Amino acid sequence: MELRHLHYFVVLAEKLHFSAAAEKLGIAAPTLSVQIKQLEESIGVELFTRTKRSVSLTQAGALFLIEANATLAQAERAREIGRLASRGEVGHLGLGYVSSALWSGILSKLLSQFRKQNLNVTITPREYPMNELPVMVSEGKLDIAFIRSPIRLPDDIKSLHIQQDIFCVALPAAHPLAGREQPVEPFELRNEKFILPEQPHGTVEVARRGGFKVKRSESPGSLVDVLSRVSFNEGVAVVPDVLSNTVFLPEVVYRPLAAPAIPSEINIIYRKWERSPTVLNFIDFTRDLFAS
């Protein structure tokens, strides 16, 4: 029994006339008769009662019709899933991110718009320590990751730039520089204890420009932890400027750093030789969204 047999059966059950059914199917009536006979022989049951003047479903035929319609519908669903999968419009994405990608609004914007156009793709987003993300993508534990550059990447990982911002300094509200309007010069932070975020690039550059070495404390696990410790007056922190508009904590004040600005990038990373249509579709969607 093949799907074509079920299709022929359903059309004949609808028309209850061999010539009319054969015409709809685009085959000869004798051919249809042979196909229906083959179907009945394969299941060992008569599906139609035939007379010279009429064709009607047997009781078994009526029950078989229900199952035949369900089988054909499922087969069509399978074909459609196959077509969607080939275009990357169905599947699963494991996605990791650093907290600054979330606070920047990039992550929510991207996932919201992607999901609207790809209803059959399931995305599982989760925050991870940034230094773990490149290896997790390389090893296939994640498909995509949002990281803040610069960061060393494995040889099999590619990076796609999606946004650039700058660093600022987060100060305890009681700090002498917190109430000042003008930007903070790097050398003014030379005696400070720094709370290092996952991306220390901004802190390192501030120290280089200010001509001092960083006096650091133990690195917390996320930007919220960093800012919490700033609010506890444990030190200062060089963080992405986007936080000044999104994360508000008591006793934390953000101040700009003196020019020239220290840039910071949010990128997505993925495997160079990625073959999954779903992952490739997500990469293309991201590229188009942030190129516009």
Short mmCIF file of C-alpha atoms in Angstrom, two decimals:
data_model
loop_
_atom_site.label_atom_id
_atom_site.label_comp_id
_atom_site.label_asym_id
_atom_site.label_seq_id
_atom_site.Cartn_x
_atom_site.Cartn_y
_atom_site.Cartn_z
CA MET A 1 0.00 0.00 0.00
CA GLU A 2 1.35 3.38 -1.03
CA LEU A 3 0.21 6.93 -0.42
CA ARG A 4 -1.12 7.13 -3.96
CA HIS A 5 -3.49 4.27 -3.17
CA LEU A 6 -4.86 6.22 -0.24
CA HIS A 7 -5.20 9.34 -2.37
CA TYR A 8 -7.11 7.42 -5.05
CA PHE A 9 -9.33 5.87 -2.39
CA VAL A 10 -10.18 9.22 -0.79
CA VAL A 11 -11.10 10.81 -4.12
CA LEU A 12 -13.30 7.85 -5.08
CA ALA A 13 -14.94 7.95 -1.64
CA GLU A 14 -15.72 11.61 -2.28
CA LYS A 15 -17.09 11.16 -5.80
CA LEU A 16 -18.56 7.61 -5.47
CA HIS A 17 -18.21 7.38 -9.25
CA PHE A 18 -15.24 5.84 -11.01
CA SER A 19 -15.32 8.04 -14.10
CA ALA A 20 -15.72 11.27 -12.09
CA ALA A 21 -12.99 10.27 -9.69
CA ALA A 22 -10.65 9.23 -12.50
CA GLU A 23 -11.20 12.54 -14.25
CA LYS A 24 -10.31 14.48 -11.08
CA LEU A 25 -7.19 12.36 -10.62
CA GLY A 26 -6.17 12.69 -14.26
CA ILE A 27 -6.06 8.94 -14.90
CA ALA A 28 -8.23 6.46 -16.80
CA ALA A 29 -11.20 4.87 -15.04
CA PRO A 30 -9.91 1.29 -15.61
CA THR A 31 -6.57 2.32 -14.05
CA LEU A 32 -8.37 3.67 -11.00
CA SER A 33 -10.35 0.46 -10.70
CA VAL A 34 -7.13 -1.57 -10.73
CA GLN A 35 -5.52 0.66 -8.09
CA ILE A 36 -8.52 0.37 -5.76
CA LYS A 37 -8.55 -3.39 -6.23
CA GLN A 38 -4.86 -3.54 -5.31
CA LEU A 39 -5.56 -1.51 -2.16
CA GLU A 40 -8.40 -3.82 -1.12
CA GLU A 41 -6.26 -6.91 -1.73
CA SER A 42 -3.36 -5.47 0.27
CA ILE A 43 -5.53 -4.98 3.37
CA GLY A 44 -7.85 -7.94 2.77
CA VAL A 45 -11.08 -5.93 3.00
CA GLU A 46 -13.65 -4.66 0.49
CA LEU A 47 -13.87 -0.90 0.79
CA PHE A 48 -16.61 -0.28 -1.78
CA THR A 49 -19.82 -1.97 -2.78
CA ARG A 50 -20.08 -1.85 -6.54
CA THR A 51 -23.13 -2.33 -8.75
CA LYS A 52 -23.67 -1.44 -12.39
CA ARG A 53 -25.39 1.78 -11.32
CA SER A 54 -23.70 2.83 -8.09
CA VAL A 55 -20.61 2.79 -5.88
CA SER A 56 -20.86 3.09 -2.10
CA LEU A 57 -18.55 2.69 0.88
CA THR A 58 -18.76 -0.43 2.94
CA GLN A 59 -18.73 -0.08 6.73
CA ALA A 60 -15.05 -0.97 6.66
CA GLY A 61 -14.54 1.58 3.89
CA ALA A 62 -16.16 4.34 5.96
CA LEU A 63 -13.84 3.62 8.90
CA PHE A 64 -10.85 3.28 6.59
CA LEU A 65 -11.65 6.71 5.10
CA ILE A 66 -11.10 8.37 8.48
CA GLU A 67 -7.67 6.81 8.82
CA ALA A 68 -6.75 7.44 5.19
CA ASN A 69 -7.49 11.16 5.54
CA ALA A 70 -5.44 11.31 8.75
CA THR A 71 -2.52 9.50 7.10
CA LEU A 72 -2.53 11.77 4.07
CA ALA A 73 -2.70 14.85 6.31
CA GLN A 74 0.27 13.58 8.35
CA ALA A 75 2.23 12.84 5.19
CA GLU A 76 1.61 16.38 3.95
CA ARG A 77 2.67 17.71 7.33
CA ALA A 78 5.89 15.69 7.09
CA ARG A 79 6.57 17.08 3.61
CA GLU A 80 5.98 20.62 4.86
CA ILE A 81 8.29 20.10 7.84
CA GLY A 82 10.94 18.84 5.44
CA ARG A 83 10.58 21.95 3.28
CA LEU A 84 10.72 24.23 6.33
CA ALA A 85 13.75 22.40 7.70
CA SER A 86 15.61 22.77 4.43
CA ARG A 87 15.09 26.54 4.68
CA GLY A 88 16.04 26.66 8.38
CA GLU A 89 12.49 27.63 9.38
CA VAL A 90 12.03 24.75 11.81
CA GLY A 91 14.37 23.31 14.42
CA HIS A 92 16.10 24.24 17.66
CA LEU A 93 18.75 26.80 18.59
CA GLY A 94 20.87 26.66 21.73
CA LEU A 95 21.88 30.25 22.44
CA GLY A 96 24.26 31.58 25.07
CA TYR A 97 24.84 35.20 26.00
CA VAL A 98 26.68 37.54 28.33
CA SER A 99 24.57 39.82 30.48
CA SER A 100 25.61 43.02 28.70
CA ALA A 101 23.96 41.72 25.51
CA LEU A 102 20.73 41.42 27.46
CA TRP A 103 21.01 44.87 29.06
CA SER A 104 21.79 46.48 25.72
CA GLY A 105 18.39 45.42 24.35
CA ILE A 106 19.99 43.70 21.36
CA LEU A 107 19.11 40.20 22.47
CA SER A 108 15.43 40.87 23.13
CA LYS A 109 15.05 42.82 19.87
CA LEU A 110 16.65 40.08 17.80
CA LEU A 111 14.82 37.15 19.37
CA SER A 112 11.47 38.90 19.25
CA GLN A 113 11.72 39.67 15.54
CA PHE A 114 13.22 36.30 14.63
CA ARG A 115 10.46 34.41 16.43
CA LYS A 116 7.76 36.39 14.63
CA GLN A 117 9.07 35.12 11.29
CA ASN A 118 10.14 31.63 12.41
CA LEU A 119 7.29 30.25 14.50
CA ASN A 120 8.55 26.68 14.22
CA VAL A 121 12.03 27.37 15.58
CA THR A 122 12.55 26.77 19.31
CA ILE A 123 15.23 28.95 20.92
CA THR A 124 16.72 28.19 24.33
CA PRO A 125 18.61 31.29 25.57
CA ARG A 126 20.76 31.15 28.69
CA GLU A 127 23.40 33.35 30.30
CA TYR A 128 26.90 31.88 30.71
CA PRO A 129 30.28 33.22 31.84
CA MET A 130 31.80 34.83 28.76
CA ASN A 131 35.05 32.87 28.82
CA GLU A 132 33.04 29.63 28.50
CA LEU A 133 30.98 30.65 25.47
CA PRO A 134 33.55 30.25 22.63
CA VAL A 135 34.43 26.70 23.72
CA MET A 136 30.76 25.75 24.17
CA VAL A 137 30.01 26.86 20.60
CA SER A 138 33.12 25.10 19.27
CA GLU A 139 32.16 21.85 21.00
CA GLY A 140 28.55 22.01 19.81
CA LYS A 141 27.05 22.59 23.26
CA LEU A 142 25.65 25.87 21.91
CA ASP A 143 24.80 26.94 18.37
CA ILE A 144 25.15 30.70 18.78
CA ALA A 145 26.62 32.94 21.47
CA PHE A 146 26.56 36.68 22.17
CA ILE A 147 29.91 37.88 23.45
CA ARG A 148 31.56 41.22 24.11
CA SER A 149 34.79 41.62 22.17
CA PRO A 150 37.72 41.46 22.29
CA ILE A 151 37.98 37.83 23.32
CA ARG A 152 40.17 34.98 22.05
CA LEU A 153 38.24 32.60 19.80
CA PRO A 154 39.01 28.99 18.77
CA ASP A 155 40.18 28.56 15.19
CA ASP A 156 36.86 27.05 14.10
CA ILE A 157 34.74 29.98 15.33
CA LYS A 158 33.64 33.03 13.33
CA SER A 159 32.42 36.35 14.70
CA LEU A 160 29.74 38.72 13.37
CA HIS A 161 29.69 42.30 14.65
CA ILE A 162 26.23 43.59 15.54
CA GLN A 163 26.70 46.66 17.77
CA GLN A 164 29.37 48.99 19.07
CA ASP A 165 29.20 51.10 22.22
CA ILE A 166 31.75 52.62 24.59
CA PHE A 167 32.93 52.17 28.16
CA CYS A 168 32.13 54.42 31.09
CA VAL A 169 33.00 54.25 34.79
CA ALA A 170 30.60 53.18 37.55
CA LEU A 171 31.31 54.88 40.87
CA PRO A 172 29.88 54.64 44.38
CA ALA A 173 27.52 57.58 44.93
CA ALA A 174 29.75 58.84 47.76
CA HIS A 175 32.84 58.94 45.53
CA PRO A 176 34.36 62.43 45.03
CA LEU A 177 34.10 62.08 41.23
CA ALA A 178 30.46 60.97 41.28
CA GLY A 179 29.02 64.47 41.55
CA ARG A 180 31.21 66.05 38.91
CA GLU A 181 29.83 66.96 35.46
CA GLN A 182 32.95 66.68 33.31
CA PRO A 183 34.27 63.31 32.09
CA VAL A 184 36.64 61.33 34.28
CA GLU A 185 40.28 61.33 33.20
CA PRO A 186 41.94 57.89 33.42
CA PHE A 187 44.75 59.16 35.69
CA GLU A 188 42.16 60.25 38.25
CA LEU A 189 41.41 56.58 38.88
CA ARG A 190 45.02 55.61 39.58
CA ASN A 191 44.47 54.95 43.29
CA GLU A 192 41.17 53.12 42.92
CA LYS A 193 40.37 49.48 43.56
CA PHE A 194 38.71 48.07 40.41
CA ILE A 195 35.92 45.52 40.34
CA LEU A 196 36.63 43.66 37.10
CA PRO A 197 33.74 42.63 34.84
CA GLU A 198 33.92 39.60 32.55
CA GLN A 199 35.26 41.83 29.78
CA PRO A 200 38.31 43.58 31.33
CA HIS A 201 39.34 45.37 28.11
CA GLY A 202 37.94 48.74 29.21
CA THR A 203 39.63 48.54 32.59
CA VAL A 204 42.98 47.59 31.06
CA GLU A 205 42.79 50.49 28.59
CA VAL A 206 41.89 52.98 31.34
CA ALA A 207 44.93 51.84 33.32
CA ARG A 208 47.17 52.09 30.27
CA ARG A 209 46.02 55.63 29.52
CA GLY A 210 46.30 56.62 33.15
CA GLY A 211 49.78 55.16 33.51
CA PHE A 212 49.03 52.85 36.43
CA LYS A 213 48.46 49.20 37.26
CA VAL A 214 45.00 47.98 38.20
CA LYS A 215 44.33 47.40 41.86
CA ARG A 216 41.75 44.68 41.55
CA SER A 217 39.46 42.60 43.67
CA GLU A 218 38.16 39.13 42.91
CA SER A 219 36.20 39.13 39.64
CA PRO A 220 32.45 38.57 40.14
CA GLY A 221 30.44 36.48 37.71
CA SER A 222 28.22 39.08 36.03
CA LEU A 223 27.71 42.79 35.51
CA VAL A 224 24.99 42.86 38.14
CA ASP A 225 27.49 41.43 40.63
CA VAL A 226 30.04 44.04 39.59
CA LEU A 227 27.59 46.92 40.04
CA SER A 228 26.35 45.49 43.33
CA ARG A 229 29.87 45.62 44.72
CA VAL A 230 30.29 49.17 43.44
CA SER A 231 27.10 50.06 45.33
CA PHE A 232 28.65 48.49 48.45
CA ASN A 233 31.56 50.96 48.02
CA GLU A 234 34.07 48.16 47.44
CA GLY A 235 35.58 49.85 44.40
CA VAL A 236 34.89 51.28 40.93
CA ALA A 237 34.21 49.50 37.65
CA VAL A 238 34.69 50.22 33.95
CA VAL A 239 31.53 48.94 32.26
CA PRO A 240 29.66 49.31 28.93
CA ASP A 241 27.90 52.67 28.67
CA VAL A 242 24.59 50.98 27.80
CA LEU A 243 24.23 50.06 31.47
CA SER A 244 23.85 53.72 32.41
CA ASN A 245 20.43 53.71 30.73
CA THR A 246 19.25 50.25 31.73
CA VAL A 247 20.62 49.19 35.12
CA PHE A 248 19.83 51.46 38.03
CA LEU A 249 21.14 50.51 41.45
CA PRO A 250 21.08 52.55 44.64
CA GLU A 251 24.41 54.23 45.38
CA VAL A 252 25.79 53.68 41.85
CA VAL A 253 26.60 56.63 39.59
CA TYR A 254 27.79 56.36 35.98
CA ARG A 255 30.22 58.89 34.59
CA PRO A 256 31.69 59.19 31.06
CA LEU A 257 35.40 58.68 30.50
CA ALA A 258 37.44 61.41 28.88
CA ALA A 259 37.95 61.18 25.13
CA PRO A 260 39.00 59.42 23.06
CA ALA A 261 36.21 56.92 23.72
CA ILE A 262 37.12 53.32 24.49
CA PRO A 263 35.02 51.21 22.09
CA SER A 264 33.40 47.90 22.89
CA GLU A 265 31.61 45.52 20.54
CA ILE A 266 28.83 43.01 20.93
CA ASN A 267 29.26 40.16 18.47
CA ILE A 268 27.66 36.81 17.81
CA ILE A 269 29.90 33.80 17.34
CA TYR A 270 29.22 30.56 15.49
CA ARG A 271 31.04 27.63 13.93
CA LYS A 272 32.84 28.35 10.63
CA TRP A 273 31.67 25.16 8.99
CA GLU A 274 28.09 25.29 10.28
CA ARG A 275 25.68 23.21 8.15
CA SER A 276 22.44 23.44 10.09
CA PRO A 277 19.91 25.39 7.97
CA THR A 278 18.31 26.67 11.18
CA VAL A 279 21.56 28.12 12.50
CA LEU A 280 22.52 29.56 9.11
CA ASN A 281 19.07 31.11 8.79
CA PHE A 282 19.50 32.77 12.20
CA ILE A 283 22.93 34.13 11.22
CA ASP A 284 21.58 35.57 7.97
CA PHE A 285 18.59 37.06 9.78
CA THR A 286 20.91 38.69 12.34
CA ARG A 287 23.21 40.05 9.65
CA ASP A 288 20.28 41.57 7.72
CA LEU A 289 18.66 43.02 10.84
CA PHE A 290 21.71 44.88 12.07
CA ALA A 291 22.89 45.90 8.61
CA SER A 292 19.64 47.82 8.06
#
